[in-house]
mmCIF file of C-alpha atoms in Angstrom:
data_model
loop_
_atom_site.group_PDB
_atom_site.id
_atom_site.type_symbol
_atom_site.label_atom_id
_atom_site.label_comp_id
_atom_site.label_asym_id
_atom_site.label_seq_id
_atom_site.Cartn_x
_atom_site.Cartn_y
_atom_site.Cartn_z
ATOM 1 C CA UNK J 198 -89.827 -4.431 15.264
ATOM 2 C CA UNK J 199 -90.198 -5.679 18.626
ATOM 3 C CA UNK J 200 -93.967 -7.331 19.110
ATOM 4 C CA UNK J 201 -95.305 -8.972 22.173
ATOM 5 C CA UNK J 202 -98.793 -9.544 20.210
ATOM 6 C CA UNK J 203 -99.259 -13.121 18.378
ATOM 7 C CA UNK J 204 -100.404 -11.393 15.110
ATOM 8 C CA UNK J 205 -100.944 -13.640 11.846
ATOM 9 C CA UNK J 206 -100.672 -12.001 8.517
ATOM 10 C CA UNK J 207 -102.332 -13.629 5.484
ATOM 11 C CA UNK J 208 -100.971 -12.170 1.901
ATOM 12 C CA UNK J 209 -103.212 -13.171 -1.105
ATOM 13 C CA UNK J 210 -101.696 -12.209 -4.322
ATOM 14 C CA UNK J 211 -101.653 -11.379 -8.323
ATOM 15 C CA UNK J 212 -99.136 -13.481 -10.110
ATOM 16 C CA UNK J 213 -96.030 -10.506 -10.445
ATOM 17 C CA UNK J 214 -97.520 -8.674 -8.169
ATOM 18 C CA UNK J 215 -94.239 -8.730 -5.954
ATOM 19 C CA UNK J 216 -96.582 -10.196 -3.121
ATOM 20 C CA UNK J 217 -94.251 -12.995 -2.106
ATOM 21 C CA UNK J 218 -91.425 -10.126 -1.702
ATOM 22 C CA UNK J 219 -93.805 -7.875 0.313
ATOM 23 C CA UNK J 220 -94.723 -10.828 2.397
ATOM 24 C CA UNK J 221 -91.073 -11.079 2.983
ATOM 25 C CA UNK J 222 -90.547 -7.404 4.387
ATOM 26 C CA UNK J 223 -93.348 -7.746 6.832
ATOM 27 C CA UNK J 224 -91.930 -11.295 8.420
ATOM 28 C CA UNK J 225 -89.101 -9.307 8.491
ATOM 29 C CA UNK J 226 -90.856 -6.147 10.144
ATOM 30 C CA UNK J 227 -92.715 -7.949 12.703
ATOM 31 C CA UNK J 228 -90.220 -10.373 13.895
ATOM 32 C CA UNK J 229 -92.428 -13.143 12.186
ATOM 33 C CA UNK J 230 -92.373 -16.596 10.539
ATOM 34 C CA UNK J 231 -92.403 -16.729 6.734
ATOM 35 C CA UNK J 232 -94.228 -19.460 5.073
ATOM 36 C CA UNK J 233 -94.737 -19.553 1.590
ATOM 37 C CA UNK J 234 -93.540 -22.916 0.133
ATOM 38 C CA UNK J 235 -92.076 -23.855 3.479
ATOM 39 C CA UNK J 236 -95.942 -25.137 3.942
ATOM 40 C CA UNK J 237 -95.422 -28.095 2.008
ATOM 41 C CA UNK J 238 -92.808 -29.237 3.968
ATOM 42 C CA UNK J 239 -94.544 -29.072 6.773
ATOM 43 C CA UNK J 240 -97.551 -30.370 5.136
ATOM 44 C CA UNK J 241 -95.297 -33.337 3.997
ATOM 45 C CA UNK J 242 -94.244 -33.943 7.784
ATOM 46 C CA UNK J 243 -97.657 -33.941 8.677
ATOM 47 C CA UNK J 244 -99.048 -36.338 6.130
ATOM 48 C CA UNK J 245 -96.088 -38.263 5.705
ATOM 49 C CA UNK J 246 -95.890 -38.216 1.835
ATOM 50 C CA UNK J 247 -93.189 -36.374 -0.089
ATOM 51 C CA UNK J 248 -92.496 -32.727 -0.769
ATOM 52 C CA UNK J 249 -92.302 -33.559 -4.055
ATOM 53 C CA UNK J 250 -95.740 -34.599 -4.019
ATOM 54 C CA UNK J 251 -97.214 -31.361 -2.474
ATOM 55 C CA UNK J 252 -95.456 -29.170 -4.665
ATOM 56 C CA UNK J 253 -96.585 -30.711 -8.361
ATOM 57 C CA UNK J 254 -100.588 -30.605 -6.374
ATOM 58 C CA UNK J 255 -99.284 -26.916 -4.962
ATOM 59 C CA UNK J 256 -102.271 -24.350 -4.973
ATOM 60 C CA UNK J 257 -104.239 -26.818 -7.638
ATOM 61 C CA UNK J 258 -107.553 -28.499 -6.904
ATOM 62 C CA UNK J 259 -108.852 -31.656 -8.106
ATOM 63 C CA UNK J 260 -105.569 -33.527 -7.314
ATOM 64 C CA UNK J 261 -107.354 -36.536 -5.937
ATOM 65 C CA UNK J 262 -107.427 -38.339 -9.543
ATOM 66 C CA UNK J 263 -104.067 -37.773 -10.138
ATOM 67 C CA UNK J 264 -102.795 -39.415 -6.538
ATOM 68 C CA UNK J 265 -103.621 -42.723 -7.970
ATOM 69 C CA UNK J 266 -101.422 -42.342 -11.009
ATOM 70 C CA UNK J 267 -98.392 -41.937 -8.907
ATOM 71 C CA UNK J 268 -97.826 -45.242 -7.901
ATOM 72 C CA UNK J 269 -94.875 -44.464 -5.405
ATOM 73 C CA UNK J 270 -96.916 -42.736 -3.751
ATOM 74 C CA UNK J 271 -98.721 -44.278 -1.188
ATOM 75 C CA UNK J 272 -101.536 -43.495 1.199
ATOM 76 C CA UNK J 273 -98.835 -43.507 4.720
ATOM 77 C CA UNK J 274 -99.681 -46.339 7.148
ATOM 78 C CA UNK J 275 -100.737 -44.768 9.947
ATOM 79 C CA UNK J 276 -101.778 -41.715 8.570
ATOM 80 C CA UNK J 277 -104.703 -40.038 9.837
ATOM 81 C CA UNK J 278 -106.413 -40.269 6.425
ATOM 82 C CA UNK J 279 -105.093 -43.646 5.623
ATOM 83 C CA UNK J 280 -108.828 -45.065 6.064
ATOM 84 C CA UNK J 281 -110.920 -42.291 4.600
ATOM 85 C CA UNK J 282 -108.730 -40.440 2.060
ATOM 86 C CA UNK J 283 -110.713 -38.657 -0.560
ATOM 87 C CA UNK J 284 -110.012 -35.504 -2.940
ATOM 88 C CA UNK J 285 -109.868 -32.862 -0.022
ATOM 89 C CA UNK J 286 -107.382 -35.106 2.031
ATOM 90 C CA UNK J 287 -104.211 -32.592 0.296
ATOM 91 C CA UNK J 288 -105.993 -29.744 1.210
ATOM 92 C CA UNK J 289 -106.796 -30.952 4.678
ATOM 93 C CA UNK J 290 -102.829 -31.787 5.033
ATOM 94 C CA UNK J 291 -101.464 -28.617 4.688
ATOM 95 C CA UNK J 292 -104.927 -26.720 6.510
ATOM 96 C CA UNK J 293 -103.369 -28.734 9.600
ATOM 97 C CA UNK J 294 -99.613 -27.696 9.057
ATOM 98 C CA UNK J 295 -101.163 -23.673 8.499
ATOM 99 C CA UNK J 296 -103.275 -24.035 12.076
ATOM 100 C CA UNK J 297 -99.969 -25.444 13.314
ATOM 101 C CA UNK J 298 -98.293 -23.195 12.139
ATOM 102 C CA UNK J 299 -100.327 -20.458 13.545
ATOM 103 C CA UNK J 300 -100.696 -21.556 16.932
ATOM 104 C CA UNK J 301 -96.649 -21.630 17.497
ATOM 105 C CA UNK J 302 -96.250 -17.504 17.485
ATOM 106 C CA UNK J 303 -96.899 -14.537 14.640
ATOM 107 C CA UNK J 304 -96.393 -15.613 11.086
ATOM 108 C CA UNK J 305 -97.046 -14.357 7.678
ATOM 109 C CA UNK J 306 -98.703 -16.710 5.408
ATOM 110 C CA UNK J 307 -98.530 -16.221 1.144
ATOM 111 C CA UNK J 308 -102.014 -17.985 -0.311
ATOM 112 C CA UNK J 309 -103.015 -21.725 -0.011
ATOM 113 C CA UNK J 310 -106.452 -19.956 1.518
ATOM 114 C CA UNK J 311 -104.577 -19.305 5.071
ATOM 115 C CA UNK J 312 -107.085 -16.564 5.277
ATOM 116 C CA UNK J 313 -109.969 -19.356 5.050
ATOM 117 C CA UNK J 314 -108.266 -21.857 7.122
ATOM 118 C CA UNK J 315 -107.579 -19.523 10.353
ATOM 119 C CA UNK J 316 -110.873 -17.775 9.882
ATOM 120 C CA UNK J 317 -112.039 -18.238 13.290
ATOM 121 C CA UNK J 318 -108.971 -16.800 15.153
ATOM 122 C CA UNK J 319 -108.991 -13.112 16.178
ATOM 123 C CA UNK J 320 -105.494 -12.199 15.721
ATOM 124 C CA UNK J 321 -105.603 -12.330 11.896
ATOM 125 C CA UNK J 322 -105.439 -9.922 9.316
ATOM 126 C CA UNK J 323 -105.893 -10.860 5.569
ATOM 127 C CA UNK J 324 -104.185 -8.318 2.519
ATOM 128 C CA UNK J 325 -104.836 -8.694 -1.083
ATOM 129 C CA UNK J 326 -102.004 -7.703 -3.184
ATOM 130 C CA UNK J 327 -102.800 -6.590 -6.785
ATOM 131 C CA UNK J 328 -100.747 -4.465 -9.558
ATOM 132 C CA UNK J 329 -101.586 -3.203 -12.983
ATOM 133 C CA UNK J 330 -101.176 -5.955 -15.686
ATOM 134 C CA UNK J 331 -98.152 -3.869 -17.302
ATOM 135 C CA UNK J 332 -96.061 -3.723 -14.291
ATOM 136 C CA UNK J 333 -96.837 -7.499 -13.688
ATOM 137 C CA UNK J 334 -95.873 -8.702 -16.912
ATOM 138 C CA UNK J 335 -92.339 -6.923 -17.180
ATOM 139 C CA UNK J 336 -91.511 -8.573 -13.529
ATOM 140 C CA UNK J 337 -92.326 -12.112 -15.030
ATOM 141 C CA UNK J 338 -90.426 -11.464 -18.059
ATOM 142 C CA UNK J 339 -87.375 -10.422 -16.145
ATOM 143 C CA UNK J 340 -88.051 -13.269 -13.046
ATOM 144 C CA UNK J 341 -88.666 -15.978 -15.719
ATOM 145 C CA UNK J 342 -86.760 -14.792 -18.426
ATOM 146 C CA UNK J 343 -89.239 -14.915 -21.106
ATOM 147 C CA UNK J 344 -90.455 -12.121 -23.374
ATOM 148 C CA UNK J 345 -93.966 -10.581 -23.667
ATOM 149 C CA UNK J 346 -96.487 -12.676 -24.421
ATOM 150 C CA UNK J 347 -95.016 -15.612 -22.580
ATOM 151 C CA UNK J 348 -95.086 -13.660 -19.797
ATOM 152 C CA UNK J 349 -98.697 -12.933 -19.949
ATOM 153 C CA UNK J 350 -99.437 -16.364 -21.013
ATOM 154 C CA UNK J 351 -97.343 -17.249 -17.806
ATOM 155 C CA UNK J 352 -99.930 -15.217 -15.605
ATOM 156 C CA UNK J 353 -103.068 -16.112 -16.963
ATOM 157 C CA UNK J 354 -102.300 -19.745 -16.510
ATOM 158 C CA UNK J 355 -101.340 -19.580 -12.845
ATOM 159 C CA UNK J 356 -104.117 -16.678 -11.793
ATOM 160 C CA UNK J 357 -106.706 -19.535 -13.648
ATOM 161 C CA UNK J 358 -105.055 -22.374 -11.273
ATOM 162 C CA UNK J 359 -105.219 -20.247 -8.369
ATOM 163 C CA UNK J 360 -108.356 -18.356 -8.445
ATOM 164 C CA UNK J 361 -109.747 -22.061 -8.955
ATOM 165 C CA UNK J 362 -108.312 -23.566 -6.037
ATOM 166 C CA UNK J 363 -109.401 -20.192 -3.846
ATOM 167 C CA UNK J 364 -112.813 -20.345 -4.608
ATOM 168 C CA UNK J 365 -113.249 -24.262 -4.535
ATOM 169 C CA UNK J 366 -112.146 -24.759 -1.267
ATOM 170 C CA UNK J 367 -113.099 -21.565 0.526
ATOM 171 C CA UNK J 368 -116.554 -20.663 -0.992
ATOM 172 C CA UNK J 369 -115.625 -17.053 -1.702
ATOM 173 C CA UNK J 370 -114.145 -15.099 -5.341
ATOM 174 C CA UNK J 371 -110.090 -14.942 -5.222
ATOM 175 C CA UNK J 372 -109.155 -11.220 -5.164
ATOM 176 C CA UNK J 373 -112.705 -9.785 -4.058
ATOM 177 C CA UNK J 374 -112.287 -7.132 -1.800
ATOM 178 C CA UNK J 375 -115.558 -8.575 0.160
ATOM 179 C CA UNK J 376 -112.664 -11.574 1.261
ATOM 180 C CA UNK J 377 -109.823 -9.161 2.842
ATOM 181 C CA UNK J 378 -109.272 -6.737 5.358
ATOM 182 C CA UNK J 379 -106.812 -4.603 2.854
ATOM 183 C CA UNK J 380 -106.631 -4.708 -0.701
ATOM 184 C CA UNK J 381 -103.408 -2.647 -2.276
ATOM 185 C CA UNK J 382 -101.980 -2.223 -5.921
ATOM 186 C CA UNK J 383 -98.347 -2.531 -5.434
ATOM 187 C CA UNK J 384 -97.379 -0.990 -8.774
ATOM 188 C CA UNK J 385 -98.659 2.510 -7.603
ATOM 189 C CA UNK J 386 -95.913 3.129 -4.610
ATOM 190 C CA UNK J 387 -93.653 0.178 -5.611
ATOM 191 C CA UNK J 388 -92.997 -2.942 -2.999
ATOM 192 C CA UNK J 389 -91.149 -1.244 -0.460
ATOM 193 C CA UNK J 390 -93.443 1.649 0.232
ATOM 194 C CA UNK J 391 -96.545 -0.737 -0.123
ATOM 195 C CA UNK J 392 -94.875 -3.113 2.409
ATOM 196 C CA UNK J 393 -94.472 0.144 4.714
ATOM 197 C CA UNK J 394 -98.225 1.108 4.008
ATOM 198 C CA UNK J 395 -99.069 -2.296 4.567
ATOM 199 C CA UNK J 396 -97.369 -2.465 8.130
ATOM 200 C CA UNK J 397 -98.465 1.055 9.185
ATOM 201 C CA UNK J 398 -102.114 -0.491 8.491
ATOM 202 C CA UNK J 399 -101.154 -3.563 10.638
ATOM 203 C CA UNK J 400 -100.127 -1.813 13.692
ATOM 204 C CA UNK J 401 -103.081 0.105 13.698
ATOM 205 C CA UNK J 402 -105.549 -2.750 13.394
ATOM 206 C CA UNK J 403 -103.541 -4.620 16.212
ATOM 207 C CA UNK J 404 -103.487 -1.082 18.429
ATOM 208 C CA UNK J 405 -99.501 -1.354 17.814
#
């Protein structure tokens, strides 16, 4: 879809929810950036650590005890945070690579609280996927290969981790419909006609 409007979509999601897919169809649908893990990357430029390091700290609060057990890891020289580098530094890393990000044209961001972080701009618009537990499980199980109850012991772990890091750093309850402008359950119409339900209600709120 052709778009002249700088538009940035914000996808919080359920573990199995297929949210990372959907978030993929609408980059794809309104000729925008994708940025899912590609974030750390840029968060890595930014900051001048390693990827490495942003992904094992990826979506998780409290990292700022663990920094200091990694000795090759370093606090850059000439970093912006070389002097005053404290538990929220991470966090504050990767907040700069998402306004970046942002400013450079339409993208479509999947969690790290992208919804909190470009809270102030007006060309935003912030979806909640969800899905039944069921459905959820059976895509893990068949992503990660693992049966049942690994597979639900898979998503309670990460939803924990994530929720966590969501409310820490933004103030507000992961998955409330109070933080979103669209909350969906994926496993009623299946990803592709959510994605298209999804877009329909993005073109509208941006008078498309």
């Amino acid at each position: 879809m052709e778009n002249n409007k700088n538009m940035i979509i914000c996808i919080g999601r359920q573990v199995g929810s297929g949210g990372h897919d959907i978030a993929r169809m609408l980059a794809l649908d309104f000729n925008a950036k994708y940025y899912d893990r590609e974030l750390l990357n840029l968060a890595a430029k930014e900051s001048g650590f390693s990827e490495k390091f942003f992904e094992q700290h990826d979506e998780r609060r409290g990292v700022f005890r663990s920094l200091f057990n990694l000795r090759a890891t370093p606090v850059p020289t000439g970093s912006l945070y070389a002097n005053n580098f404290s538990q929220e530094s991470l966090f504050k890393f990767q907040s700069d690579a998402i306004m970046k990000a942002a400013d450079e044209g339409s993208c479509v961001f999947v969690g790290r609280c992208a919804d909190y972080v470009l809270r102030e701009r007006k060309d935003v618009v912030n979806i909640f996927i969800s899905a039944a537990k069921d459905f959820r499980i059976k895509q893990i199980m068949a992503k990660q290969n693992i049966d049942y109850p690994a597979a639900k012991k898979f998503i309670e772990q990460r939803e924990s981790t994530r929720a966590s890091f969501y409310n820490y750093y933004t103030g507000k309850k992961w998955g409330a419909a109070e933080s979103y402008d669209l909350c969906i359950d994926s496993s009623i119409l299946g990803l592709q006609a959510t994605e298209k339900l999804i877009a329909d209600f993005i073109r509208k709120r941006f008078g498309l």
